[in-house]
Short mmCIF file of C-alpha atoms in Angstrom, two decimals:
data_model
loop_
_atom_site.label_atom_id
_atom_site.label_comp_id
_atom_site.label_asym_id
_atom_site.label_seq_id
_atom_site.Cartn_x
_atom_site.Cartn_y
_atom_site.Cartn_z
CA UNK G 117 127.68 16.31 24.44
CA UNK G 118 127.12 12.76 23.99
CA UNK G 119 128.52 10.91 21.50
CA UNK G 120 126.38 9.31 18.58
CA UNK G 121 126.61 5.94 17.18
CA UNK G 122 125.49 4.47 13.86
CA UNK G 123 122.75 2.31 13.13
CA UNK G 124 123.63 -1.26 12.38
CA UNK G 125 121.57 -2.01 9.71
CA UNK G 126 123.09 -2.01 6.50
CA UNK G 127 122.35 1.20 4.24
CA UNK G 128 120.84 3.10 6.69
CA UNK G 129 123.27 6.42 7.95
CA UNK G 130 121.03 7.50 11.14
CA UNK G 131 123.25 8.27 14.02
CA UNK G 132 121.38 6.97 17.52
CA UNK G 133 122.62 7.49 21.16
CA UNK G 134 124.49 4.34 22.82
CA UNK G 135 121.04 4.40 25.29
CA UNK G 136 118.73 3.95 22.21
CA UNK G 137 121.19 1.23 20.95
CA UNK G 138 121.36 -0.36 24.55
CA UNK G 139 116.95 -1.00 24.00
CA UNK G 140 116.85 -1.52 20.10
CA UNK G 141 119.84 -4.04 19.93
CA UNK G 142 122.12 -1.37 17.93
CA UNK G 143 119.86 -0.13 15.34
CA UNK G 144 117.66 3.56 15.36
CA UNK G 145 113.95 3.79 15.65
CA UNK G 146 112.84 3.60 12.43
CA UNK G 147 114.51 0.71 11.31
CA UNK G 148 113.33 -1.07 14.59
CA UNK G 149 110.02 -0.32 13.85
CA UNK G 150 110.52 -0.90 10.36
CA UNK G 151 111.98 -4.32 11.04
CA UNK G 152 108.83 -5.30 13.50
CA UNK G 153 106.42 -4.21 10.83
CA UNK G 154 108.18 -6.62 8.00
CA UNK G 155 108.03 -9.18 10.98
CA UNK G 156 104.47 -9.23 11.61
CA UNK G 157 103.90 -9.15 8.09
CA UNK G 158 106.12 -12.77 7.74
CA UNK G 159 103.60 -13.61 10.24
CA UNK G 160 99.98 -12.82 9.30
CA UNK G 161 101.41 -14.51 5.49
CA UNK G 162 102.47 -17.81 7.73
CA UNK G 163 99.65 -17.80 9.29
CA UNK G 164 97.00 -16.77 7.46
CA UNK G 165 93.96 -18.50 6.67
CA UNK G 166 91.52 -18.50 3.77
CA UNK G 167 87.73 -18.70 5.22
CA UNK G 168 84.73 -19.11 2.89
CA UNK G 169 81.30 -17.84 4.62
CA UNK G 170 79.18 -19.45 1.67
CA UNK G 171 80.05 -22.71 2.17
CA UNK G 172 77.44 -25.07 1.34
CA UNK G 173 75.31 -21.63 1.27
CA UNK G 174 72.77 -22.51 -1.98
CA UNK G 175 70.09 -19.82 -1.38
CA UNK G 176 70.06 -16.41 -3.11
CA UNK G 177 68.53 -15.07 -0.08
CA UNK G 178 71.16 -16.49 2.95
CA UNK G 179 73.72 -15.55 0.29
CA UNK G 180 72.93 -11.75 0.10
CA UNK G 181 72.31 -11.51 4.46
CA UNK G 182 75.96 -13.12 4.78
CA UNK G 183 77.32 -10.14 2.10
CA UNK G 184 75.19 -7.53 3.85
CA UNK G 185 76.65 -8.56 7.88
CA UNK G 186 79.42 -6.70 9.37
CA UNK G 187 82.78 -8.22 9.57
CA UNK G 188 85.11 -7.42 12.30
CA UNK G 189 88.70 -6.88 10.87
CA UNK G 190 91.34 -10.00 11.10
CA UNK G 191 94.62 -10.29 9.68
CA UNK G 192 94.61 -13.71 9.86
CA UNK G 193 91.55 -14.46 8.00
CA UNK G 194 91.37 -14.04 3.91
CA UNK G 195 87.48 -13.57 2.97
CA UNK G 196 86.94 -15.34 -0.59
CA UNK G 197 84.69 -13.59 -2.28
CA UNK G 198 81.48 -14.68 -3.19
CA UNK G 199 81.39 -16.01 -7.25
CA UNK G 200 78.38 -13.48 -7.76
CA UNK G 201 78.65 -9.72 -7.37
CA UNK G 202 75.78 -8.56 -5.05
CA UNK G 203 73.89 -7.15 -8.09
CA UNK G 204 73.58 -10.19 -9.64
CA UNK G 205 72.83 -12.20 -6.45
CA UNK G 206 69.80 -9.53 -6.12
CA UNK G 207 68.66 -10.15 -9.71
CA UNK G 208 68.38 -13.65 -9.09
CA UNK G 209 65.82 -13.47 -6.32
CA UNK G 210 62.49 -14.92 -7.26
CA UNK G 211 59.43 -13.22 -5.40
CA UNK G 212 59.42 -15.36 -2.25
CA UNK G 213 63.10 -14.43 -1.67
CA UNK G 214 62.59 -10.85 -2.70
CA UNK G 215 59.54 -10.94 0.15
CA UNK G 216 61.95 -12.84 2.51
CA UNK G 217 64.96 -9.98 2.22
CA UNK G 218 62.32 -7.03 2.50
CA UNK G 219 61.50 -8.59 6.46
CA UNK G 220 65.44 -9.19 6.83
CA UNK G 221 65.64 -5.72 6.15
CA UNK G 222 63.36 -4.37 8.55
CA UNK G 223 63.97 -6.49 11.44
CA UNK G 224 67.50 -4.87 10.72
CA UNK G 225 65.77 -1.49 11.07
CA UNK G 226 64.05 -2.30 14.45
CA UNK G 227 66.90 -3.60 15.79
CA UNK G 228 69.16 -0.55 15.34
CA UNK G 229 71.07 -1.55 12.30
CA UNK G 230 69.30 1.21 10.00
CA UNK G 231 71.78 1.62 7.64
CA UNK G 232 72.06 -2.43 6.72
CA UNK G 233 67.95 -2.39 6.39
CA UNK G 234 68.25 0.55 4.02
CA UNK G 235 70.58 -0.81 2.11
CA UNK G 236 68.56 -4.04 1.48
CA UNK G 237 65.34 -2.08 0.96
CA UNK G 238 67.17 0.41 -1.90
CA UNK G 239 68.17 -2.53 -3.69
CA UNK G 240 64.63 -4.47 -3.53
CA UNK G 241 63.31 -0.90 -4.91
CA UNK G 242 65.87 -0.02 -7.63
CA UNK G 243 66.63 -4.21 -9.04
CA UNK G 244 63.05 -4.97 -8.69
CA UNK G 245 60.72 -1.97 -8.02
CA UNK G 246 59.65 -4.10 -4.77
CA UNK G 247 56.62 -1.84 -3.71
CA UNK G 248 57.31 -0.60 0.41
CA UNK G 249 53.91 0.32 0.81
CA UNK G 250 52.75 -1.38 3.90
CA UNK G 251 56.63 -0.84 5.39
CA UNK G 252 56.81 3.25 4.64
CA UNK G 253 54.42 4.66 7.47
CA UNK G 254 56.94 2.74 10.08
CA UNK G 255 60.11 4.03 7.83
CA UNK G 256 58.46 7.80 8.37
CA UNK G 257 57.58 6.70 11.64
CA UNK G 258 61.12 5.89 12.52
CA UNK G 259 62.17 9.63 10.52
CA UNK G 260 63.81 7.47 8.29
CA UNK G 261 63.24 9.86 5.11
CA UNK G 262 65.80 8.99 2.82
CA UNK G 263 66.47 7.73 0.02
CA UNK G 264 64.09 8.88 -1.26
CA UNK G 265 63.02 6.36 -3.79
CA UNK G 266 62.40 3.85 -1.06
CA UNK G 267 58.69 5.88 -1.09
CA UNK G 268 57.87 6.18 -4.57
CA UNK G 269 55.16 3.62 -3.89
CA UNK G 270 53.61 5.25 -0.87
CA UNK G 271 49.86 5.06 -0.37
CA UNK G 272 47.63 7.66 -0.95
CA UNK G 273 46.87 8.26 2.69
CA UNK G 274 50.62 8.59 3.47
CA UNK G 275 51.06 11.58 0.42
CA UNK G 276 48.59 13.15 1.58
CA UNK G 277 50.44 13.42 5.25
CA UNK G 278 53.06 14.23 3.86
CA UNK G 279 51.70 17.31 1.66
CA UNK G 280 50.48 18.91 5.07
CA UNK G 281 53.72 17.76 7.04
CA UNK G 282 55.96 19.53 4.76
CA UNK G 283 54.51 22.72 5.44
CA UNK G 284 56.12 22.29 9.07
CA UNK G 285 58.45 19.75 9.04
CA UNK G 286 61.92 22.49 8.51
CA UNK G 287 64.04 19.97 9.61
CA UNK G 288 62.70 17.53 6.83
CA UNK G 289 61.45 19.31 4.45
CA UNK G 290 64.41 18.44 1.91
CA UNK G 291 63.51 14.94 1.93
CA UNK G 292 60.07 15.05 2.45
CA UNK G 293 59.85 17.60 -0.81
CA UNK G 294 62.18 14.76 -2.66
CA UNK G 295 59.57 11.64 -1.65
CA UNK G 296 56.97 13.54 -3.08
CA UNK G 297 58.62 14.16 -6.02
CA UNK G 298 59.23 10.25 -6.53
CA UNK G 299 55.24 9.73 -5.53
CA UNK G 300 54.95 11.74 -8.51
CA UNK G 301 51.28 10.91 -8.48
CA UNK G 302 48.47 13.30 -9.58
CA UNK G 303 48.19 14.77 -6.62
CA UNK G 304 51.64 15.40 -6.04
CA UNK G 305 52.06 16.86 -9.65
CA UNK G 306 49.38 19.30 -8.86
CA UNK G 307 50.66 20.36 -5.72
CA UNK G 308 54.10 20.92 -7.31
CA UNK G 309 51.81 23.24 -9.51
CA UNK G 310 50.23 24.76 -6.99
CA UNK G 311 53.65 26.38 -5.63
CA UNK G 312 55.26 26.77 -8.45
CA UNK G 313 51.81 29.03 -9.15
CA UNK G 314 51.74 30.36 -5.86
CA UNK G 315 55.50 29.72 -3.75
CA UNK G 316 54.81 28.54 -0.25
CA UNK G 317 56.43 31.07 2.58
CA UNK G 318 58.87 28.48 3.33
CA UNK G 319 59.47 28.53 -0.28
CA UNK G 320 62.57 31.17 0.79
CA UNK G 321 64.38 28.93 2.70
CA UNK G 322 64.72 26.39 -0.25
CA UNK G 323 68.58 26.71 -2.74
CA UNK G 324 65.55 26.03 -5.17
CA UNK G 325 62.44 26.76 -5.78
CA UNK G 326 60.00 23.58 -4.95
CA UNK G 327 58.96 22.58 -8.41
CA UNK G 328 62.39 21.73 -9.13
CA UNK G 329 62.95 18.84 -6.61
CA UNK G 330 60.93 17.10 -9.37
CA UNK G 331 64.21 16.82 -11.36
CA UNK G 332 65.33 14.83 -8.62
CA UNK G 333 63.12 12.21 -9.53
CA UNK G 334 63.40 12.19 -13.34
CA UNK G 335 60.65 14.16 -14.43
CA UNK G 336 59.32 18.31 -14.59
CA UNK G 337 56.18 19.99 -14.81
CA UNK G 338 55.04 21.34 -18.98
CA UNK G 339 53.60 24.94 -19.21
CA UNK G 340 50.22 23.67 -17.99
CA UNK G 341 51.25 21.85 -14.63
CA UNK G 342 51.29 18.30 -16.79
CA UNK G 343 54.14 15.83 -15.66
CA UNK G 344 56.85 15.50 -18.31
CA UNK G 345 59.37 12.66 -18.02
CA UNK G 346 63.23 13.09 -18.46
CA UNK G 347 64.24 9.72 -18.98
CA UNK G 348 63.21 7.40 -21.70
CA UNK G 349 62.69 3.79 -20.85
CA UNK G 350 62.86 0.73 -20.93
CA UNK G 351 66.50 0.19 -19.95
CA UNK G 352 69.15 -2.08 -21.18
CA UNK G 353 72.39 -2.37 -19.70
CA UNK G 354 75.59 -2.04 -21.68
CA UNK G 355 79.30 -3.52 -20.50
CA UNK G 356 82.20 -5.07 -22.04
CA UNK G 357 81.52 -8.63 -23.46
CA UNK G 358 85.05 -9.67 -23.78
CA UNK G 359 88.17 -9.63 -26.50
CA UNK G 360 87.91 -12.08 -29.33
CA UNK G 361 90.63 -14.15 -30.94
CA UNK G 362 89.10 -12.88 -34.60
CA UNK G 363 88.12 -9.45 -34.95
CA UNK G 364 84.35 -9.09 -35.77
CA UNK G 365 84.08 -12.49 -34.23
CA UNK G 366 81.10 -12.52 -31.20
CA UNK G 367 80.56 -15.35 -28.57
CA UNK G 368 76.79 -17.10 -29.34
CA UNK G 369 77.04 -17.79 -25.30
CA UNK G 370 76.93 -13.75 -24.67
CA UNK G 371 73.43 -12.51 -23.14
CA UNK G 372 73.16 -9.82 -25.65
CA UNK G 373 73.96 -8.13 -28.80
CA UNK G 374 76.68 -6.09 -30.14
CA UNK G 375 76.17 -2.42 -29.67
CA UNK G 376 78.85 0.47 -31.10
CA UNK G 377 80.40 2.39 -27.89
CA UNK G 378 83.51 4.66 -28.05
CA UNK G 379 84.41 4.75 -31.57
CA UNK G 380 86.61 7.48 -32.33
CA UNK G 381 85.49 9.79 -34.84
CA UNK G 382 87.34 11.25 -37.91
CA UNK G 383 86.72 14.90 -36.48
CA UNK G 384 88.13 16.60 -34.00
CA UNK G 385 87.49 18.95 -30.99
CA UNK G 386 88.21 22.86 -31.89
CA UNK G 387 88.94 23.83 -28.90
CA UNK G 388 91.59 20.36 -27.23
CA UNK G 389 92.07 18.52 -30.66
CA UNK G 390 91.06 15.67 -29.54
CA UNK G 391 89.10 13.04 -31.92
CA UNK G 392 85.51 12.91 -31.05
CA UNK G 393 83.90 10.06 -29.88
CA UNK G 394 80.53 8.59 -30.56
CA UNK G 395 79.76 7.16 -26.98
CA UNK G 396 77.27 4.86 -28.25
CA UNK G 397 75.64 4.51 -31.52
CA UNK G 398 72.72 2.56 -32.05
CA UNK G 399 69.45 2.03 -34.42
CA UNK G 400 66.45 3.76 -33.64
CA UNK G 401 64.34 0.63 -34.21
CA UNK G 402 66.05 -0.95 -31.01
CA UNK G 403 63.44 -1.51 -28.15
CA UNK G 404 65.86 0.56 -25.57
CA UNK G 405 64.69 3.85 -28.56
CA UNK G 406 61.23 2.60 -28.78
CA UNK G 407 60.12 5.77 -27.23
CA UNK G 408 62.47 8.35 -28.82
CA UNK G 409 61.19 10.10 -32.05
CA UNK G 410 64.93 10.29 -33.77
CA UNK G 411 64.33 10.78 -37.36
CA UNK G 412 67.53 9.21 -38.68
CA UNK G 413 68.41 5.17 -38.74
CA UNK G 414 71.06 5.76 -35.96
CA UNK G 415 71.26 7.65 -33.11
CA UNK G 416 74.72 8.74 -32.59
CA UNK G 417 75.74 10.57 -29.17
CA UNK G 418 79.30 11.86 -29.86
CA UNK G 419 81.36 14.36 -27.90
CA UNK G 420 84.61 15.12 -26.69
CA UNK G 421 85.61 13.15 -23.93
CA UNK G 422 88.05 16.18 -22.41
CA UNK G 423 86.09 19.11 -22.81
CA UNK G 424 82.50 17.86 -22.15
CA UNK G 425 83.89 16.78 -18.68
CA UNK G 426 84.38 20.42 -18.24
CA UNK G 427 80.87 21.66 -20.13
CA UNK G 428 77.49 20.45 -21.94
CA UNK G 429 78.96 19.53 -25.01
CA UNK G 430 76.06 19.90 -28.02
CA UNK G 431 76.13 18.06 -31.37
CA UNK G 432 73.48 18.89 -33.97
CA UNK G 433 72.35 16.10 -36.90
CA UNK G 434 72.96 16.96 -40.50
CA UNK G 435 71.25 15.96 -43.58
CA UNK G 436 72.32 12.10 -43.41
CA UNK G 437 71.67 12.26 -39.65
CA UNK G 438 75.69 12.48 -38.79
CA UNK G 439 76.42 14.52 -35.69
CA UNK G 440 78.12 18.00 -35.97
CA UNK G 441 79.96 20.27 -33.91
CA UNK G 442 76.90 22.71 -32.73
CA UNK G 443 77.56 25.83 -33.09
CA UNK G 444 75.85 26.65 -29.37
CA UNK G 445 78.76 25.25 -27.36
CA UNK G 446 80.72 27.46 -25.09
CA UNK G 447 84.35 26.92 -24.48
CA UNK G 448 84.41 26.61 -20.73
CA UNK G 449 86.58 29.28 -18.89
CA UNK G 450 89.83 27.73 -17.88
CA UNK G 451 90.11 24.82 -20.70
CA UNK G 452 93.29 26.64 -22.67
CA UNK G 453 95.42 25.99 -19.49
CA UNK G 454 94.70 22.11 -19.27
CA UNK G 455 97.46 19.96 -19.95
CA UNK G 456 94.65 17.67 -22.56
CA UNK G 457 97.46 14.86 -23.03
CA UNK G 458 97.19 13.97 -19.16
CA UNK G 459 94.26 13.55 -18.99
CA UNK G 460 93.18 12.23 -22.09
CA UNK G 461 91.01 8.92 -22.05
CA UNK G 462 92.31 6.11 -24.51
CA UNK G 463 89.44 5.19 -26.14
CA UNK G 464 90.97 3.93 -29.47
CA UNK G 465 88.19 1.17 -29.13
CA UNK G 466 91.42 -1.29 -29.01
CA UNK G 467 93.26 -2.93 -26.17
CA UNK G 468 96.52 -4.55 -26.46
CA UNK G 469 97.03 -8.50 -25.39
CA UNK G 470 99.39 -8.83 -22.69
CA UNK G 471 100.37 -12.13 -23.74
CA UNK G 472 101.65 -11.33 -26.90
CA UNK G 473 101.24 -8.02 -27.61
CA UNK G 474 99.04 -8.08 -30.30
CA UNK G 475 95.95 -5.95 -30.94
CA UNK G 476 92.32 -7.05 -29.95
CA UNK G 477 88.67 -5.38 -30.36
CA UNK G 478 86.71 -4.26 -27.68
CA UNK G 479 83.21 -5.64 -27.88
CA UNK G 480 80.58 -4.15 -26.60
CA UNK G 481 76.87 -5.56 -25.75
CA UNK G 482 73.67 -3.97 -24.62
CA UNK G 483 71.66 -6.76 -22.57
CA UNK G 484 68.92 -8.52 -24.49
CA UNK G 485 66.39 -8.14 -21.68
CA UNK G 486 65.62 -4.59 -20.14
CA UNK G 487 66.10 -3.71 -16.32
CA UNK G 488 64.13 -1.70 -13.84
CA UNK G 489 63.64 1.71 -14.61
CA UNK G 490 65.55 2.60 -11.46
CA UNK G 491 68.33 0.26 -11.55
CA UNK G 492 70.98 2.29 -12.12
CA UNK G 493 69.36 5.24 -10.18
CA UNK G 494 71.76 5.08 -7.02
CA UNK G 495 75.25 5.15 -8.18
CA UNK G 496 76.55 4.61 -4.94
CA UNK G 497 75.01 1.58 -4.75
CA UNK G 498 77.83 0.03 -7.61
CA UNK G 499 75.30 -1.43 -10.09
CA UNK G 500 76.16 -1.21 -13.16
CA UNK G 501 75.82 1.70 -14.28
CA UNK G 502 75.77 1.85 -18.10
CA UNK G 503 73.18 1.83 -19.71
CA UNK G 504 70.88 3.04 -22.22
CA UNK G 505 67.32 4.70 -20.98
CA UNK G 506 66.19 4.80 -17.55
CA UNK G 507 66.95 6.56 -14.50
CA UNK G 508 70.06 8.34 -14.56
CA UNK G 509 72.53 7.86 -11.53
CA UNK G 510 73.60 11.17 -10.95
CA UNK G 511 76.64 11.22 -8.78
CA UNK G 512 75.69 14.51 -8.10
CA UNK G 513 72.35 16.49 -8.06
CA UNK G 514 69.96 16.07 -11.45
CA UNK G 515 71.53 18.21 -13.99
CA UNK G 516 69.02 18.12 -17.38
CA UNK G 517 70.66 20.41 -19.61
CA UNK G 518 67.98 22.46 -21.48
CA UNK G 519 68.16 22.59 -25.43
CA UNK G 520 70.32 25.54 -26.15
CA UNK G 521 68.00 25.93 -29.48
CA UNK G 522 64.36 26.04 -28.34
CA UNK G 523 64.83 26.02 -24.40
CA UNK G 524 63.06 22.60 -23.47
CA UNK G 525 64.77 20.65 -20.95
CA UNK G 526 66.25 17.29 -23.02
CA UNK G 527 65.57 14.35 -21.89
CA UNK G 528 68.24 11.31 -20.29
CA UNK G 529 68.87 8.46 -22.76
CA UNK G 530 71.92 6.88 -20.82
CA UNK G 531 75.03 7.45 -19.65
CA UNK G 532 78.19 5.22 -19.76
CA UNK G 533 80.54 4.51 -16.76
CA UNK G 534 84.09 5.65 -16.43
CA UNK G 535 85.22 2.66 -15.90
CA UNK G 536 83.83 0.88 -19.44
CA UNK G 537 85.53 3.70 -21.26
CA UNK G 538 89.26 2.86 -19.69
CA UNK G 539 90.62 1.00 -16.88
CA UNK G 540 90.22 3.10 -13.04
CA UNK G 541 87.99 5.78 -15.18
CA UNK G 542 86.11 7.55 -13.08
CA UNK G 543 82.84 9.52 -12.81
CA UNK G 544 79.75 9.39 -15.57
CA UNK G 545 79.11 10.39 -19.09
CA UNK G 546 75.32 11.34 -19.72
CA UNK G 547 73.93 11.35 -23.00
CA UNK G 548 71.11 13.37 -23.61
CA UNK G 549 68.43 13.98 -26.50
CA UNK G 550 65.90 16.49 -27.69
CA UNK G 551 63.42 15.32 -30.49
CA UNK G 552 62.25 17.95 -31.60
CA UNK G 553 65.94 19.98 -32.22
CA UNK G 554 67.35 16.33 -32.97
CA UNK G 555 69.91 17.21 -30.66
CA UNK G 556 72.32 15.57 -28.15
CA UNK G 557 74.07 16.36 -25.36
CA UNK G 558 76.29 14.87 -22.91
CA UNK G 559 77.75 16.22 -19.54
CA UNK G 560 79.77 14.42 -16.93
CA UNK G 561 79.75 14.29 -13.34
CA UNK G 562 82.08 12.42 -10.65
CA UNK G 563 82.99 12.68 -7.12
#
């Protein structure tokens, strides 16, 4: 049996065989290729450069097709970021550039880079509700069918092909069933009604039954085959505005006002103990509520941040309009054997200064000019996502929670992003509302 030798890198106690040491210069495998790895690291930080593709690059436009172009993978090249997110470059397109991207995007399209065009097309739609009407009979043409909100301004002609090409289209018939629902026309709403009347034979081969793909697209049919929204609108987007030096003190530079978001509440969950937490609570005379028929000064969505990530979580309104524990709520199976203090959220609505430890208010600010109804429609997009009204961004399929007291589906008044409530948080909170119960509701949904 040959005789082993040991490696002669310090701390390491592999044994290697004297032909191994002969090629690697005495030391085993893994620290050889250990040692080349921390090499070519030493290498790629000697040598590496920083390279800025916007550069003299002024237009909103040529900024957003440099973002949107593939990049082939270097080690020796350090992208700097552009001083915009993409969101905001897209907000500040005026008209001509908004026209400009739209071509971009389809001579992407007809020159094989589909998903690139797409992509540039969802965001005209959802930042700026861009119509695509003259551009949709090539997307169909191309059997591009989704997203699906790309078509929600389709003309009449084109609806009415696809009413009749759903009937045989198998393959498509998903999508095709979700563009109608975002058409959402007249037409379209009585057709829904027609099948939820009178189910189609392909009807069977749906997970659901055809009337509900209009969920999808924020809205359901009433009793009478009328179209009944689930979102309220306008919509106003909420984030962090910043720690101040003083509490209570706000920044007159801020593009917005102050809005209450995760306060903790003096009560607690029955079934985790954890405090409750009013997600958001704001006056009814805002512009965001203009459309809500809330019969108290505030509306105030609380929950429990644990247990409603597990199950619809209900609050019901007392006298003074404070939210109570609703007796409807159902302790999900399963939530006695969750360890709550792992994965409790701090929300204590402070965060500590790492400079010198002391304590700081968040501050929170809804935006003092709404958005597009569909802004935050497409979470995996990466807009920002909380807000209050509009479309919801289900991460997920549509999930409208129906009023557990008189049955009606309740309707979307925003939904706050993991990430605003602590740092890495993940998924979405969804607040929910039904006016004539003057109930709320919030579920959560994530990857």
């Amino acid at each position: 049996m040959t005789e082993r030798i040991p490696c002669i890198r310090e701390g390491c106690e592999h044994m290697i065989l004297p032909a191994t040491a002969a090629k690697t210069g005495g030391y085993c495998m893994p620290c050889k290729q250990e040692m080349e790895r921390e090499a070519h690291q030493r290498y790629i930080e000697a040598n590496r450069r920083d390279v800025n593709l916007y550069e003299g690059i002024t237009d909103a436009a040529d900024v957003l097709k440099i973002m949107h172009a593939p990049r082939t993978y270097d080690p020796l090249i350090r992208y700097i970021p552009y001083k915009y997110s993409m969101e905001q470059v897209y907000l500040s397109l005026s008209t001509e550039q908004q026209l400009e991207m739209k071509r971009y995007a389809m001579e992407l399209i007809r020159s094989e880079d589909e998903d690139a065009g797409k992509d540039i097309l969802l965001y005209l739609v959802c930042y700026h509700d861009l119509p695509l009407t003259a551009e949709i009979p090539e997307l169909l043409e191309r059997e591009i069918v989704y997203p699906a909100v790309l078509f929600k301004s389709a003309s009449n002609e084109t609806r009415d092909h696809l009413i009749q090409q759903v009937n045989n289209d198998e393959e498509n018939r998903n999508h095709i069933l979700m563009i109608l629902a975002y058409i959402g026309d007249e037409a379209v709403v009585q057709q829904f009604w027609q099948w939820k009347q009178s189910a189609p034979d392909w009807a069977s081969e749906l997970y659901v039954a055809p009337d509900r793909y209009t969920l999808q697209a924020g809205w359901e049919l009433t009793g009478d085959g009328q179209r009944r929204e689930l979102f309220i609108t306008p919509s106003y987007s909420l984030y962090e505005a910043g720690n101040s030096d003083a509490e209570g003190s706000e920044s007159e530079n801020l593009d917005g006002v102050p809005i209450s978001l995760l306060v903790p509440s003096s009560n607690h969950c029955p079934w985790c103990g954890s405090s409750l937490i009013s997600l958001m609570n704001l006056h009814v005379q805002h512009p965001a509520l203009q459309s809500v028929d809330w019969r108290f000064p505030q509306l105030d969505v609380q929950t429990c941040l644990v247990c409603s990530s597990y199950s619809v979580m209900y609050m019901e309104m007392d006298a003074e309009g404070k939210p109570i524990w609703s007796k409807h709520n159902v302790k999900p199976d399963g939530l006695d054997e969750i360890d709550v203090e792992e994965i409790k959220a701090d929300v204590s609505g402070l965060v500590r200064s790492t400079l010198n430890g002391s304590v700081q208010r968040r501050l929170f600010h809804i935006a003092s000019e709404p958005r597009q109804p569909f802004h935050g429609s497409e979470w995996a997009m990466e807009p920002s996502l909380s807000q209050v009204g509009g479309h919801p961004g289900w991460v997920q399929d549509a999930d409208y929670p129906a009023c557990p007291a008189c049955t009606a589906t309740m309707k979307a008044i925003g939904q706050l992003d993991g990430e605003l409530i602590q740092e890495n948080g993940e998924g979405v909170y969804y607040m929910f509302g039904c006016e004539p119960c003057q109930m709320t509701a919030v579920s959560y949904q994530q990857s």
